[in-house]
Coordinates of C-alpha atoms in Angstrom, one line a residue:
M157 CA 82.7 61.9 127.0
V158 CA 84.5 60.1 129.9
R159 CA 82.4 57.7 131.9
T160 CA 83.3 55.4 134.8
A161 CA 81.2 52.3 135.4
P162 CA 80.3 51.8 139.1
Q163 CA 82.2 48.9 140.8
T164 CA 80.3 46.6 143.1
N165 CA 83.5 45.5 144.9
A166 CA 87.1 46.2 145.2
D167 CA 88.3 43.1 143.3
Q168 CA 86.3 44.0 140.2
E169 CA 88.0 45.7 137.1
L170 CA 87.3 49.4 136.8
H171 CA 85.7 50.1 133.4
I172 CA 86.3 53.5 132.0
E173 CA 84.6 54.6 128.7
F174 CA 85.7 57.2 126.3
L175 CA 83.1 58.1 123.8
S176 CA 83.2 60.5 120.9
N177 CA 81.1 63.6 121.1
L178 CA 78.6 63.5 118.4
S179 CA 76.3 66.5 118.5
L180 CA 73.4 64.4 117.0
S181 CA 72.4 60.9 118.0
L182 CA 71.4 58.5 115.0
D183 CA 67.8 59.0 116.0
R184 CA 68.0 62.7 115.7
L185 CA 69.9 62.6 112.6
A186 CA 67.2 60.3 111.0
G187 CA 64.5 62.7 112.2
F188 CA 66.2 65.7 111.0
F189 CA 66.8 63.9 107.4
L190 CA 63.1 62.9 107.6
V191 CA 61.9 66.5 108.1
L192 CA 64.3 67.6 105.3
S193 CA 63.1 65.1 102.9
A194 CA 59.5 66.1 103.5
V195 CA 60.1 69.7 102.9
T196 CA 62.2 68.9 99.8
L197 CA 59.5 66.7 98.5
L198 CA 56.8 69.0 99.2
V199 CA 58.5 71.8 97.3
A200 CA 59.1 69.5 94.4
L201 CA 55.5 68.3 94.5
W202 CA 53.9 71.3 92.9
P203 CA 56.1 71.5 89.6
T204 CA 55.5 67.8 89.3
V205 CA 51.8 68.3 89.4
M206 CA 52.3 71.0 86.7
G207 CA 54.0 68.4 84.5
Y208 CA 57.6 69.1 85.2
W209 CA 58.4 65.7 86.4
P210 CA 62.2 65.7 86.1
I211 CA 62.1 68.1 89.2
M212 CA 60.9 65.3 91.5
A213 CA 63.5 62.9 89.9
V214 CA 66.2 65.5 90.7
A215 CA 64.8 66.0 94.1
V216 CA 64.9 62.3 95.0
I217 CA 68.4 61.9 93.7
H218 CA 69.4 65.0 95.7
L219 CA 68.1 63.4 99.0
A220 CA 69.8 60.2 98.2
I221 CA 73.1 62.0 97.9
V222 CA 72.5 64.1 101.0
G223 CA 71.4 61.0 103.0
W224 CA 74.5 59.2 102.0
C225 CA 76.7 62.1 103.0
F226 CA 75.0 62.3 106.5
R227 CA 75.6 58.5 107.0
L228 CA 79.1 58.7 106.1
A229 CA 79.9 61.8 108.3
W230 CA 78.0 60.3 111.2
Q231 CA 79.9 57.0 110.9
G232 CA 83.3 58.7 110.3
Y233 CA 83.3 60.4 113.7
W234 CA 82.0 57.5 115.7
A235 CA 84.5 56.0 118.0
R236 CA 84.8 54.5 121.3
Q237 CA 87.3 53.3 123.6
D238 CA 87.1 51.2 126.7
V239 CA 89.8 50.7 129.4
F240 CA 89.3 47.9 132.0
V241 CA 91.8 48.4 134.8
G242 CA 92.2 45.3 136.9
R243 CA 94.7 44.3 139.6
E244 CA 97.0 42.3 137.2
H245 CA 96.2 43.4 133.7
T246 CA 94.7 46.6 132.0
R247 CA 92.7 46.0 128.6
I248 CA 92.3 48.6 126.1
R249 CA 89.4 48.0 123.6
T250 CA 89.2 50.5 120.6
C251 CA 86.3 50.6 118.4
R252 CA 86.0 52.5 115.1
K253 CA 83.9 52.3 112.1
H254 CA 85.3 49.4 110.4
H255 CA 87.7 47.8 113.0
Q256 CA 88.1 46.7 116.7
Q257 CA 91.4 46.5 118.4
E258 CA 92.3 45.1 121.8
C259 CA 95.4 44.8 123.8
S260 CA 96.3 43.7 127.3
L261 CA 99.0 45.3 129.4
S262 CA 100.5 44.7 133.0
T263 CA 98.8 47.1 135.3
Q264 CA 101.7 47.4 137.8
W265 CA 104.0 49.0 135.1
L266 CA 101.6 51.3 133.4
R267 CA 102.3 55.0 133.4
V268 CA 100.0 57.9 132.1
I269 CA 102.1 60.2 129.8
V270 CA 100.7 63.5 128.5
D271 CA 102.7 64.6 125.4
R272 CA 102.3 68.4 125.1
T273 CA 104.7 68.9 122.1
G274 CA 102.1 69.4 119.5
R275 CA 99.1 71.7 119.1
E276 CA 97.0 69.7 121.4
P277 CA 98.1 67.5 124.2
R278 CA 98.1 63.8 123.5
L279 CA 97.3 61.1 126.2
Y280 CA 99.2 57.8 126.3
L281 CA 99.2 54.7 128.4
A282 CA 102.8 53.4 128.5
A283 CA 104.2 50.1 129.5
H284 CA 107.8 49.7 128.8
D285 CA 108.5 50.7 125.2
Q286 CA 104.8 50.4 124.1
L287 CA 102.7 53.6 123.8
H288 CA 98.8 53.3 123.5
E289 CA 97.1 56.7 122.7
I290 CA 93.9 57.1 124.5
G291 CA 91.1 59.4 123.5
N292 CA 92.4 61.0 120.4
F293 CA 88.9 61.6 119.3
L294 CA 88.1 63.5 122.5
P295 CA 88.2 67.4 122.9
V296 CA 91.2 68.6 124.8
D297 CA 89.3 69.1 128.2
E298 CA 87.9 65.7 128.0
R299 CA 91.4 64.4 127.3
L300 CA 92.8 66.0 130.4
E301 CA 89.9 64.9 132.4
A302 CA 90.7 61.3 131.2
E303 CA 94.3 61.8 132.3
T304 CA 92.9 62.5 135.9
V305 CA 90.6 59.5 135.9
L306 CA 93.3 57.1 134.4
R307 CA 95.9 58.3 137.1
N308 CA 93.5 57.5 139.8
A309 CA 92.5 54.3 138.5
L310 CA 96.1 53.1 138.1
S311 CA 97.5 54.5 141.4
R312 CA 95.9 51.7 143.4
H313 CA 97.8 48.9 141.5
S314 CA 100.9 50.7 140.2
A315 CA 104.5 49.7 141.0
W316 CA 105.6 53.3 140.2
K317 CA 106.0 55.8 143.2
S318 CA 104.2 58.4 141.3
V319 CA 102.1 57.7 138.2

C-alpha cells in the first residue's frame, strides 16, 4: 500500500509510506487462531472424556506448533518504508522484522529509476553512485504507483531537468 500523509504547508516534508500487503491484520489472525483452537479442542474433548487423554496432549502440542508457524509467517512478511521528501534532504527509513535502517540523501540530485531487466520491475532512488531500493515487498502495480508518487514529490526540488 502506498500512502501519502497530508501536508499543512509547503515547507513541510512530504511523508510517503510504503506498507506491505498483509491479507490479515494481527487482530484477525489472532481471532482466526482462537476459532481454530476452539474447534480443535472441542473435537479432542470427547476422546479425552472417554479416557484417551493423549489425544488432548497431541491437540495442544499441535495448536502450539500451528500458532508458532502463524506468528513466524505474519512477522516474516511485515515490512514498512517511509520516505520523507524535504527541500534539502530526503530520508528513507526501512523497518523489517528485526532491523531498522535509515539513510539521508540530497533531494536535489535524487532520481527515480525503474529497472525492468528482471521478471518484475524494481524501483530505486539514486543519488550519484548510491542506489536505494524502494518497495521491494510491494506488488508490481503498487511499485509502479510508488514510482509516480516519488517522481511527483521529487520534481518540485530536483536539479534534474526531467526526473
